[in-house]
XYZ file of C-alpha atoms in Angstrom:
720
model
C 3.030 -22.429 35.430
C 1.104 -21.271 38.497
C -0.058 -17.702 38.894
C 1.673 -15.788 41.678
C 0.009 -13.262 43.922
C -0.751 -10.118 41.862
C 2.157 -8.072 43.210
C 4.711 -10.847 43.804
C 8.276 -9.948 42.792
C 7.327 -6.837 40.824
C 10.408 -4.678 40.295
C 9.624 -1.357 41.944
C 11.954 0.748 39.812
C 10.616 -0.309 36.427
C 7.481 -2.441 36.652
C 5.386 -0.766 39.314
C 5.072 2.690 37.653
C 4.049 1.319 34.243
C 1.713 -1.198 35.860
C -0.034 1.589 37.768
C -0.330 3.601 34.535
C -1.894 0.575 32.811
C -4.672 0.235 35.371
C -5.217 3.981 35.423
C -5.587 4.015 31.617
C -7.888 0.957 31.644
C -10.214 2.559 34.206
C -13.235 1.655 32.031
C -12.945 -2.027 33.014
C -15.311 -3.685 35.489
C -14.023 -5.038 38.803
C -14.118 -8.591 37.431
C -12.192 -7.529 34.330
C -9.567 -5.708 36.417
C -9.025 -8.920 38.396
C -8.449 -10.835 35.145
C -6.016 -8.148 33.971
C -4.121 -8.470 37.279
C -3.788 -12.219 36.712
C -2.556 -11.759 33.128
C -0.053 -9.118 34.260
C 1.337 -11.388 36.976
C 1.416 -14.371 34.590
C 3.404 -12.402 31.993
C 5.754 -11.118 34.692
C 6.646 -14.614 35.903
C 6.987 -15.949 32.333
C 9.429 -13.144 31.445
C 11.071 -13.001 34.894
C 14.601 -13.634 33.537
C 14.161 -11.777 30.218
C 15.785 -8.398 29.623
C 15.290 -5.934 26.758
C 18.340 -4.771 24.794
C 17.989 -1.425 26.568
C 18.651 -3.197 29.887
C 15.080 -2.845 31.218
C 13.117 -5.863 32.474
C 11.284 -7.374 29.499
C 7.892 -7.098 31.220
C 7.972 -3.311 30.656
C 7.448 -3.941 26.924
C 4.176 -5.950 27.065
C 2.823 -3.566 29.704
C 3.611 -0.578 27.444
C 1.901 -2.369 24.537
C -1.186 -2.926 26.674
C -1.265 0.697 27.867
C -1.535 1.745 24.223
C -4.352 -0.780 23.679
C -6.137 0.658 26.712
C -5.813 4.162 25.215
C -7.659 2.788 22.195
C -10.392 1.431 24.461
C -9.827 -2.240 23.629
C -11.718 -4.958 25.539
C -10.354 -7.120 28.347
C -9.497 -10.081 26.076
C -7.368 -7.842 23.861
C -5.621 -6.304 26.879
C -4.777 -9.756 28.255
C -3.461 -10.831 24.837
C -1.340 -7.676 24.785
C 0.205 -8.486 28.156
C 1.001 -12.067 27.168
C 1.654 -11.580 23.434
C 5.268 -12.881 23.639
C 4.751 -15.586 26.252
C 4.153 -18.528 23.879
C 6.865 -17.390 21.484
C 9.656 -16.542 23.934
C 9.085 -18.791 26.967
C 8.444 -22.451 27.799
C 4.733 -21.898 28.462
C 2.501 -24.063 26.212
C -0.851 -23.284 24.617
C -2.489 -25.942 26.745
C -1.158 -24.398 29.970
C -2.302 -20.907 29.023
C -5.706 -22.080 27.784
C -6.288 -23.889 31.061
C -6.018 -20.575 32.916
C -7.200 -17.890 30.469
C -9.426 -19.829 28.075
C -9.223 -20.521 24.341
C -10.127 -17.042 23.010
C -7.234 -15.194 24.697
C -4.836 -18.098 24.080
C -5.690 -18.268 20.360
C -5.071 -14.528 20.085
C -1.627 -14.941 21.699
C -0.869 -17.913 19.446
C -1.825 -15.879 16.380
C 0.709 -13.245 17.435
C 3.538 -15.793 17.838
C 6.071 -16.167 15.016
C 6.860 -19.554 13.490
C 9.939 -21.329 14.802
C 13.065 -19.899 13.151
C 14.640 -23.353 13.003
C 12.205 -24.288 10.240
C 13.723 -21.748 7.835
C 17.136 -21.163 6.301
C 16.115 -17.808 4.808
C 15.079 -14.863 7.006
C 12.848 -13.417 4.246
C 10.940 -16.692 3.927
C 10.674 -16.848 7.707
C 9.230 -13.347 7.850
C 6.809 -14.110 4.982
C 5.590 -17.323 6.633
C 5.185 -15.652 10.045
C 3.381 -12.720 8.433
C 1.045 -15.112 6.617
C 0.278 -16.865 9.921
C -0.429 -13.507 11.563
C -2.729 -12.288 8.770
C -4.690 -15.544 8.675
C -5.159 -15.293 12.446
C -6.356 -11.714 11.868
C -9.075 -12.952 9.484
C -10.463 -14.993 12.372
C -10.113 -12.226 14.973
C -9.219 -8.706 13.859
C -8.141 -7.784 17.393
C -4.957 -9.798 16.780
C -3.619 -7.314 14.240
C -4.523 -4.433 16.561
C -2.297 -5.981 19.245
C 0.441 -6.507 16.660
C 0.312 -2.855 15.609
C 0.572 -1.742 19.230
C 3.516 -4.122 19.664
C 5.257 -2.741 16.569
C 4.528 0.845 17.654
C 6.283 0.363 20.994
C 9.173 -1.497 19.349
C 9.642 1.435 16.970
C 9.425 3.993 19.779
C 12.222 2.133 21.581
C 14.263 1.237 18.480
C 17.187 3.321 19.778
C 17.760 0.546 22.321
C 18.718 -1.897 19.539
C 22.535 -1.650 19.205
C 22.856 -3.224 15.718
C 22.363 -0.564 12.967
C 21.365 -3.135 10.319
C 18.753 -4.616 12.670
C 17.259 -1.145 13.181
C 17.178 -0.533 9.424
C 15.657 -3.955 8.743
C 12.909 -3.345 11.302
C 12.263 0.110 9.836
C 11.978 -1.300 6.291
C 9.528 -3.984 7.437
C 7.491 -1.310 9.173
C 7.288 0.916 6.090
C 6.435 -1.939 3.744
C 3.970 -3.898 5.878
C 2.941 -2.568 9.287
C 2.326 1.086 8.380
C 0.157 0.146 5.340
C -1.763 -2.305 7.548
C -2.481 0.496 10.021
C -3.678 2.704 7.157
C -5.879 -0.075 5.738
C -7.545 -0.397 9.154
C -8.033 3.382 9.308
C -5.570 3.854 12.197
C -4.037 6.987 10.681
C -2.363 8.208 13.863
C -0.471 4.917 14.191
C 0.242 4.916 10.430
C 1.877 8.358 10.496
C 3.930 7.689 13.630
C 5.231 4.369 12.273
C 6.191 6.064 9.009
C 8.054 8.910 10.658
C 10.020 6.706 13.078
C 10.939 4.320 10.247
C 11.987 7.271 8.076
C 14.146 8.641 10.912
C 15.970 5.305 11.227
C 16.375 4.667 7.504
C 17.402 8.199 6.487
C 18.397 10.138 9.625
C 20.028 13.000 7.691
C 17.069 13.529 5.353
C 14.703 13.268 8.319
C 16.627 15.945 10.249
C 16.796 18.280 7.237
C 13.073 17.998 6.483
C 12.150 18.391 10.155
C 14.249 21.537 10.374
C 12.720 22.823 7.128
C 9.160 22.231 8.412
C 9.914 23.973 11.705
C 11.488 26.879 9.808
C 8.465 27.066 7.507
C 6.067 27.285 10.440
C 8.231 29.877 12.160
C 8.525 31.993 9.030
C 4.777 32.003 8.388
C 3.662 31.826 12.027
C 1.823 35.169 12.032
C 0.048 34.435 8.736
C -0.964 30.964 9.964
C -2.311 32.295 13.278
C -4.304 35.011 11.501
C -5.702 32.442 9.066
C -6.821 30.088 11.847
C -8.393 33.007 13.699
C -10.235 34.117 10.561
C -11.551 30.599 9.986
C -12.817 30.426 13.587
C -14.527 33.818 13.214
C -16.188 32.772 9.947
C -17.527 29.610 11.564
C -18.870 31.558 14.561
C -20.600 34.048 12.259
C -22.391 31.112 10.661
C -23.384 29.695 14.069
C -21.144 26.648 13.634
C -19.732 25.215 16.839
C -16.358 23.834 15.799
C -12.744 23.372 16.819
C -10.007 24.530 14.435
C -6.564 23.028 14.932
C -3.328 22.826 12.996
C -2.398 19.170 12.426
C 1.140 17.848 12.984
C 3.180 17.369 9.816
C 3.895 13.824 8.607
C 7.580 14.239 7.661
C 7.717 11.012 5.637
C 4.751 12.212 3.577
C 6.601 15.455 2.829
C 9.673 13.465 1.778
C 7.553 11.250 -0.497
C 6.050 14.318 -2.194
C 9.510 15.793 -2.764
C 10.769 12.482 -4.136
C 7.769 11.786 -6.369
C 7.568 15.299 -7.808
C 11.369 15.759 -7.826
C 11.000 19.063 -5.965
C 12.928 20.931 -3.281
C 11.096 21.523 0.014
C 10.654 25.218 -0.838
C 8.553 24.148 -3.846
C 6.164 21.957 -1.826
C 3.014 23.980 -1.215
C 0.776 21.478 0.632
C 2.598 21.360 3.985
C -0.050 22.847 6.290
C -3.066 20.708 7.273
C -5.944 22.061 9.326
C -8.663 19.973 11.005
C -12.084 21.530 11.570
C -14.113 19.406 14.008
C -17.879 20.050 14.113
C -20.710 18.563 16.159
C -22.845 17.155 13.316
C -22.609 15.964 9.714
C -24.879 18.758 8.459
C -22.619 21.320 10.144
C -19.695 19.950 8.118
C -21.291 21.108 4.875
C -22.300 24.500 6.296
C -18.762 24.892 7.674
C -17.285 24.169 4.236
C -19.246 27.084 2.775
C -18.108 29.360 5.601
C -14.470 28.409 5.024
C -14.789 29.160 1.320
C -16.168 32.584 2.124
C -13.177 33.243 4.361
C -10.597 32.241 1.735
C -10.824 31.254 -1.905
C -10.708 27.485 -2.473
C -8.660 25.819 -5.169
C -11.162 24.333 -7.586
C -10.636 20.697 -8.410
C -9.309 19.972 -4.918
C -12.655 19.757 -3.111
C -13.592 16.185 -2.124
C -16.642 14.804 -0.339
C -15.416 11.756 1.565
C -18.387 11.873 3.911
C -20.872 10.811 1.246
C -18.281 8.480 -0.308
C -15.983 7.213 2.499
C -12.616 5.593 1.822
C -12.455 1.806 2.107
C -10.728 2.163 5.500
C -13.797 4.061 6.855
C -12.152 7.512 6.702
C -14.682 10.352 6.305
C -14.082 14.094 5.852
C -14.733 17.002 3.549
C -11.477 18.104 1.909
C -10.651 21.524 0.518
C -7.541 23.609 -0.163
C -7.647 27.327 0.751
C -5.369 30.031 -0.632
C -4.208 32.322 2.195
C -2.425 35.586 1.179
C 0.952 36.129 2.828
C 2.180 39.059 0.772
C 1.332 40.731 -2.526
C 3.223 38.066 -4.442
C 2.961 35.024 -2.184
C 0.208 32.906 -0.683
C 0.035 29.814 1.524
C -2.041 26.722 0.924
C -4.116 25.320 3.779
C -5.277 21.737 3.241
C -8.442 21.600 5.357
C -10.362 18.513 6.488
C -13.820 19.071 7.953
C -15.419 16.299 9.998
C -17.435 15.516 13.122
C -15.936 14.431 16.451
C -16.912 10.828 15.724
C -15.325 10.984 12.259
C -12.188 12.516 13.781
C -11.941 9.684 16.291
C -12.335 7.094 13.520
C -9.802 8.974 11.363
C -7.245 8.636 14.172
C -7.996 5.164 15.539
C -9.861 3.425 12.712
C -11.300 -0.009 13.390
C -10.664 0.327 17.140
C -13.093 3.260 17.302
C -16.133 1.630 15.666
C -18.788 -0.772 16.873
C -18.686 -4.408 15.667
C -22.237 -3.860 14.393
C -21.392 -0.769 12.334
C -21.177 -0.534 8.553
C -17.508 0.412 8.984
C -16.808 -2.891 10.721
C -18.769 -4.882 8.121
C -16.781 -3.224 5.326
C -13.536 -4.261 7.023
C -14.811 -7.820 7.416
C -15.504 -7.961 3.673
C -11.863 -7.035 3.088
C -10.780 -9.749 5.537
C -12.713 -12.294 3.448
C -10.736 -11.120 0.426
C -7.519 -11.702 2.367
C -8.675 -15.232 3.197
C -9.422 -15.877 -0.494
C -5.999 -14.500 -1.387
C -4.368 -17.033 0.915
C -6.227 -19.856 -0.805
C -4.960 -18.780 -4.245
C -1.313 -18.101 -3.270
C 1.243 -20.813 -4.018
C 3.471 -19.939 -1.040
C 4.025 -17.419 1.754
C 6.327 -15.204 -0.342
C 3.667 -14.808 -3.052
C 1.023 -14.134 -0.396
C 3.219 -11.417 1.123
C 3.738 -9.692 -2.247
C 0.027 -9.796 -3.063
C -0.814 -8.445 0.400
C 1.569 -5.514 -0.106
C -0.269 -4.634 -3.326
C -3.659 -5.046 -1.670
C -2.762 -2.658 1.163
C -2.433 0.402 -1.065
C -5.147 3.006 -0.468
C -8.305 2.793 -2.560
C -8.942 5.870 -4.673
C -11.626 4.910 -7.219
C -15.358 4.595 -6.505
C -18.095 3.396 -8.841
C -21.832 2.793 -8.534
C -23.870 -0.356 -9.070
C -27.153 0.006 -11.033
C -28.919 0.127 -7.635
C -26.739 3.059 -6.493
C -24.487 1.140 -4.095
C -20.967 2.591 -3.869
C -18.027 0.223 -4.443
C -14.416 1.235 -3.752
C -11.709 -0.199 -6.000
C -7.988 0.459 -6.550
C -6.900 2.745 -9.358
C -6.617 0.766 -12.597
C -9.284 -1.789 -11.620
C -11.214 -3.354 -14.497
C -14.751 -4.637 -15.022
C -13.557 -8.104 -14.012
C -12.306 -6.693 -10.678
C -15.697 -5.026 -10.211
C -17.550 -8.254 -11.048
C -15.620 -10.284 -8.475
C -16.145 -7.574 -5.863
C -19.922 -7.891 -6.347
C -19.773 -11.690 -5.982
C -17.504 -14.559 -6.992
C -20.351 -16.108 -9.029
C -20.796 -12.845 -10.941
C -17.063 -12.780 -11.691
C -17.017 -16.408 -12.825
C -19.930 -15.828 -15.206
C -19.186 -12.341 -16.567
C -18.917 -11.849 -20.353
C -19.097 -8.049 -20.784
C -20.232 -4.904 -19.002
C -21.902 -1.551 -19.340
C -20.402 1.732 -18.152
C -23.018 4.503 -17.967
C -25.175 2.386 -20.246
C -22.514 1.850 -22.932
C -21.425 -1.716 -23.749
C -17.673 -2.208 -23.081
C -15.246 -5.199 -22.912
C -14.200 -6.789 -19.626
C -10.644 -5.377 -19.675
C -12.063 -1.819 -19.547
C -10.739 0.166 -16.560
C -13.412 1.691 -14.348
C -13.430 5.415 -13.573
C -14.682 7.207 -10.468
C -18.292 8.347 -10.548
C -19.441 5.959 -13.283
C -22.258 3.413 -13.036
C -21.151 -0.117 -13.862
C -23.322 -3.088 -14.786
C -22.034 -6.614 -15.421
C -23.504 -8.885 -18.093
C -23.297 -12.602 -17.265
C -23.946 -15.923 -18.964
C -24.512 -19.307 -17.353
C -22.198 -20.822 -19.966
C -19.281 -18.431 -19.309
C -16.235 -19.152 -17.163
C -13.008 -17.307 -16.191
C -10.163 -17.106 -18.676
C -6.482 -17.391 -17.668
C -5.858 -14.272 -19.788
C -7.812 -12.214 -17.235
C -4.864 -12.601 -14.864
C -2.846 -10.345 -17.172
C -5.008 -7.246 -16.601
C -6.847 -7.537 -13.274
C -5.549 -5.595 -10.258
C -7.392 -6.805 -7.143
C -6.519 -9.757 -4.927
C -10.191 -10.713 -4.780
C -10.433 -11.171 -8.549
C -7.089 -12.987 -8.721
C -8.053 -15.419 -5.978
C -11.485 -16.008 -7.567
C -9.995 -16.806 -10.967
C -7.268 -19.046 -9.557
C -9.765 -20.863 -7.328
C -11.963 -21.577 -10.335
C -8.975 -22.789 -12.341
C -7.884 -24.977 -9.460
C -11.293 -26.593 -9.147
C -12.035 -26.842 -12.888
C -11.091 -29.693 -15.197
C -7.479 -30.526 -14.346
C -6.832 -32.181 -17.684
C -7.897 -29.075 -19.597
C -5.499 -26.982 -17.506
C -2.690 -29.481 -18.120
C -3.263 -29.361 -21.879
C -3.394 -25.563 -21.881
C -0.259 -25.342 -19.725
C 1.551 -27.882 -21.839
C 0.845 -25.886 -24.996
C 2.064 -22.655 -23.332
C 5.201 -24.361 -22.035
C 6.077 -25.920 -25.412
C 5.550 -22.596 -27.167
C 7.710 -20.754 -24.627
C 10.545 -23.292 -24.701
C 10.656 -23.378 -28.503
C 10.634 -19.599 -28.814
C 13.055 -18.676 -26.001
C 15.541 -21.563 -25.708
C 18.319 -22.352 -28.196
C 17.249 -25.175 -30.513
C 19.872 -27.611 -29.171
C 18.538 -27.065 -25.644
C 14.833 -27.242 -26.478
C 15.323 -30.509 -28.361
C 17.816 -32.122 -25.947
C 16.448 -35.284 -24.226
C 19.296 -35.105 -21.701
C 18.341 -31.587 -20.554
C 14.705 -32.598 -20.191
C 15.717 -35.727 -18.246
C 17.684 -33.535 -15.840
C 14.658 -31.277 -15.404
C 12.397 -34.268 -14.716
C 14.887 -35.535 -12.102
C 14.803 -32.104 -10.447
C 11.004 -32.241 -10.362
C 11.150 -35.712 -8.828
C 13.441 -34.383 -6.089
C 10.865 -31.640 -5.431
C 8.106 -34.312 -5.397
C 6.467 -32.895 -8.523
C 5.570 -34.314 -11.933
C 5.665 -32.629 -15.331
C 1.858 -32.669 -15.341
C 1.917 -30.774 -12.024
C 4.048 -28.078 -13.669
C 1.791 -27.953 -16.755
C -1.261 -27.672 -14.493
C 0.305 -24.797 -12.548
C 1.078 -23.000 -15.804
C -2.375 -23.639 -17.256
C -4.117 -22.475 -14.077
C -2.061 -19.278 -13.818
C -0.065 -20.305 -10.741
C 3.294 -20.525 -12.533
C 4.870 -18.679 -15.458
C 6.141 -20.753 -18.380
C 9.072 -18.356 -18.692
C 10.140 -19.262 -15.133
C 10.333 -22.909 -16.165
C 12.317 -21.894 -19.264
C 14.881 -20.144 -17.041
C 15.224 -23.250 -14.852
C 15.804 -25.440 -17.907
C 18.311 -22.917 -19.303
C 20.245 -23.111 -16.023
C 20.307 -26.936 -16.199
C 21.445 -26.749 -19.819
C 24.294 -24.453 -18.811
C 25.500 -27.077 -16.327
C 25.240 -29.822 -18.945
C 26.914 -28.010 -21.841
C 29.515 -26.294 -19.668
C 28.532 -22.749 -20.610
C 25.775 -20.293 -19.677
C 22.578 -20.755 -21.637
C 20.525 -17.584 -21.900
C 16.948 -17.176 -23.016
C 16.345 -15.425 -26.312
C 15.135 -11.852 -26.257
C 11.393 -11.583 -25.624
C 9.586 -9.330 -28.105
C 7.067 -7.192 -26.225
C 4.253 -7.411 -28.763
C 5.147 -10.652 -30.514
C 5.305 -13.168 -27.689
C 1.854 -14.341 -26.627
C 2.955 -17.216 -24.380
C 4.084 -14.767 -21.657
C 1.930 -12.191 -19.882
C 3.765 -8.931 -20.534
C 3.053 -5.618 -18.776
C 4.574 -2.159 -19.149
C 5.743 -1.071 -15.686
C 3.778 1.833 -14.198
C 6.774 3.085 -12.223
C 8.730 4.222 -15.303
C 6.120 4.068 -18.122
C 8.266 2.754 -20.985
C 7.198 3.653 -24.505
C 8.141 2.176 -27.858
C 11.741 3.092 -28.639
C 12.950 3.237 -25.027
C 15.847 0.970 -24.045
C 14.065 -1.644 -21.921
C 14.688 -4.739 -19.821
C 12.300 -7.292 -18.319
C 11.741 -8.577 -14.784
C 9.846 -11.801 -14.073
C 7.331 -11.181 -11.269
C 5.738 -14.239 -9.643
C 2.004 -14.346 -10.239
C 2.081 -11.296 -12.522
C 4.162 -12.076 -15.629
C 6.982 -10.209 -17.322
C 7.259 -6.553 -16.281
C 8.946 -4.280 -18.849
C 10.992 -1.392 -17.365
C 13.115 1.352 -18.866
C 16.742 0.326 -18.359
C 17.322 3.339 -16.070
C 14.351 2.530 -13.819
C 15.336 2.308 -10.091
C 12.914 -0.616 -9.611
C 14.718 -2.573 -12.314
C 18.132 -1.744 -10.882
C 17.053 -3.005 -7.447
C 15.535 -6.267 -8.753
C 17.203 -9.666 -8.495
C 19.424 -10.226 -11.582
C 18.195 -13.830 -11.701
C 14.667 -12.556 -12.356
C 15.729 -10.310 -15.256
C 15.478 -11.125 -18.959
C 16.254 -9.326 -22.214
C 13.279 -7.762 -23.977
C 12.877 -5.709 -27.136
C 10.059 -3.899 -28.893
C 10.565 -5.859 -32.115
C 9.018 -4.888 -35.443
C 5.678 -3.363 -34.514
C 5.181 -0.648 -37.096
C 1.775 -2.124 -37.949
C 0.534 -1.774 -34.361
C -1.250 1.298 -33.012
C -0.517 1.485 -29.276
C -1.258 4.457 -27.022
C 1.490 5.164 -24.466
C 1.103 7.526 -21.534
C 3.944 9.746 -20.368
C 4.228 12.664 -17.946
C 6.362 15.738 -18.631
C 7.353 18.349 -16.055
C 7.712 21.769 -17.702
C 9.210 24.720 -15.797
C 8.563 28.066 -17.453
C 8.774 31.780 -16.846
C 5.262 33.021 -16.068
C 3.466 34.986 -18.745
C 0.148 35.672 -20.458
C -1.185 32.746 -22.505
C 1.591 30.426 -21.321
C -0.569 27.310 -20.833
C -2.175 27.746 -24.233
C 1.215 28.101 -25.925
C 2.576 24.951 -24.263
C -0.564 22.928 -25.030
C -0.599 24.015 -28.681
C 3.087 23.140 -29.077
C 2.464 19.633 -27.750
C -0.689 18.997 -29.787
C 0.838 20.234 -33.060
C 3.467 17.474 -33.091
C 0.950 14.928 -34.394
C -2.781 14.303 -34.589
C -2.183 11.128 -32.554
C -0.778 13.124 -29.621
C -3.369 13.924 -26.946
C -3.057 15.785 -23.644
C -5.103 13.826 -21.092
C -4.471 16.048 -18.057
C -2.567 19.111 -16.873
C -1.589 19.814 -13.268
C -0.242 23.183 -12.232
C 2.498 23.300 -9.591
C 2.960 27.016 -9.288
C 4.920 29.249 -6.931
C 5.912 32.890 -7.232
C 9.663 32.496 -6.830
C 10.748 36.005 -7.810
C 9.329 39.333 -8.915
C 8.601 37.793 -12.291
C 7.648 34.341 -11.000
C 7.603 31.009 -12.786
C 5.087 28.269 -13.431
C 5.527 24.511 -13.334
C 3.207 22.143 -15.165
C 2.754 18.382 -15.217
C 1.417 17.318 -18.639
C 0.104 13.759 -18.988
C 0.234 12.921 -22.690
C -0.824 9.981 -24.854
C 1.394 9.324 -27.867
C 2.636 6.591 -30.216
C 6.396 6.263 -29.738
C 9.657 7.700 -28.418
C 10.256 9.779 -31.541
C 7.087 11.765 -30.851
C 8.153 12.305 -27.234
C 11.586 13.556 -28.275
C 9.994 15.931 -30.790
C 7.594 17.280 -28.154
C 10.414 17.899 -25.680
C 12.551 19.523 -28.375
C 9.796 21.934 -29.423
C 8.971 22.840 -25.816
C 12.621 23.652 -25.084
C 12.676 26.061 -28.043
C 10.001 28.236 -26.394
C 11.782 31.229 -24.896
C 9.951 31.138 -21.552
C 10.691 27.441 -20.897
C 13.508 26.741 -18.455
C 13.435 22.952 -18.251
C 11.537 19.967 -19.675
C 11.844 16.641 -17.850
C 10.257 13.252 -18.368
C 8.843 12.064 -15.032
């Protein structure tokens, strides 16, 4: 395709205004770069000449809008050109070779990385999305600017989602955005994009809830407007008195975040106290700490809610000092101000993340280390669907930090173990680790790390990863390291190990007539042959942790059902008496011994045990579910963790009375944490507590709840 003159055939009504805005926004470009942008704009216009958006506008208005957003973020000329042409290879007849001949390989490879795979290759839209997402993420590992363009593309698509007439298409796009694109924006530190994507997705998925919460937030701000204005004024005065030059501003409310808090804590909006967020922007890092002291002199802080994320930044480069101030509203009521103190540079990075930092900065290097982990994760994933699921887990915010013996800070997800830490340090350290030390004390590898501790790994040249590590690690980096080692280690050893696991699983879970039937096994071998696999391939996948033996057992049970003319079900799996399957207690519902439970097979993870009322279980594919039971485990001593929400009438010594009641049930019952969710609701007021408790079984939990309910002040006791 030849390039037309820069202004040829531009539609005056739609194209010209947005095009002028683009060049006005990208005024930081050189003359030579502006000429290249003109050529890319004209090229995209001709390529999309006959394309129309569902809103009726010329399609070219979309890529120009995407590029305007990229220009607001200060992206370079190559990224802007990729933004203008990001749909050209996917939606038109233009080839890579044609584009590369005009714009070069760098821009063309960025556009190609943004193009989805051909839909004709897939008969399942979920597999198509997973494969296209995998292609996008792998392109991102080679050039991070690709994902920045994709986020700008998704942002504009969400802003114009009203133009999509099909309701299910809007909901599908919103779900994808919440599950994948918004977490990606957060992982790259682009918080402004993250919050906007969340809120638009929330509005399209739950329009009624969105409208109610929006109205509630607006009413809240109106009701407390005078108190809020006085508080902001007092904070400004306190900063001035301490010679701190700073800007104090009330941040917009993330409505989806409010909804998530209400949902997680099972609270009404009126009971949510952390709605107001205030940003204090200073001119230097040292002023941040002085400002924090000034703020605490203005209003009392809530102890335990002060965080220094300047000294210990989040993994996505976010830095701020956090505090929560109690602002009196009346004699019986106060407001909570969640305050973040940071410099102008930190504020810019907090909003725009990776787009606001230099490629030579520590922030950028930290992101590149994460990208290497993503690349390793791809190598260890069996298919695109597994890669997508692992990526979703890896995108959750990091909230644990530990120190190396040399004082280096390492960020890890909550629940990470010493093995996760070892692989973060280096793959060789992970492959050779045998034990560790936490604050100088020798501990086993499955030990979970805690924030603020110093961790040291002990290695041996004769050690190697164990498949059992896959049952307790949490990070993609560790999982990919272990699987890569297994893949490259002695294949025969893995086959023997997998064969033993498979035989044990089949004999314990399948009916005897099925497990011993040559005909059933012949049918399974024929199925493998159709899939171009051998039985040794399956055994190797099991032995190397790529496949679950229980998954194979379900396939064979299905074949047996066809052969014998009736459904063949797997026997009930006993949680603590079945060592051929990796079994985990689900964190979403925290089942404890005695609960009615059911299992869900999760690819790459094992068998996840849920309470039978758990929403996650109810949403899971029935084909992935299996019967589980606690079995006879009286001889085992297992600590279970459960959270209770206790609502009580306020009174002197209330916390002590509740704590004593819980502890007196048994010497094996321990309170590990207490969180107070208090609000003066009436003249007498009430208090709400979240108790996290370790105990042995369901009987103890029932006894605790029964005793708490007998306390006169207690209104309600709920298991969270």
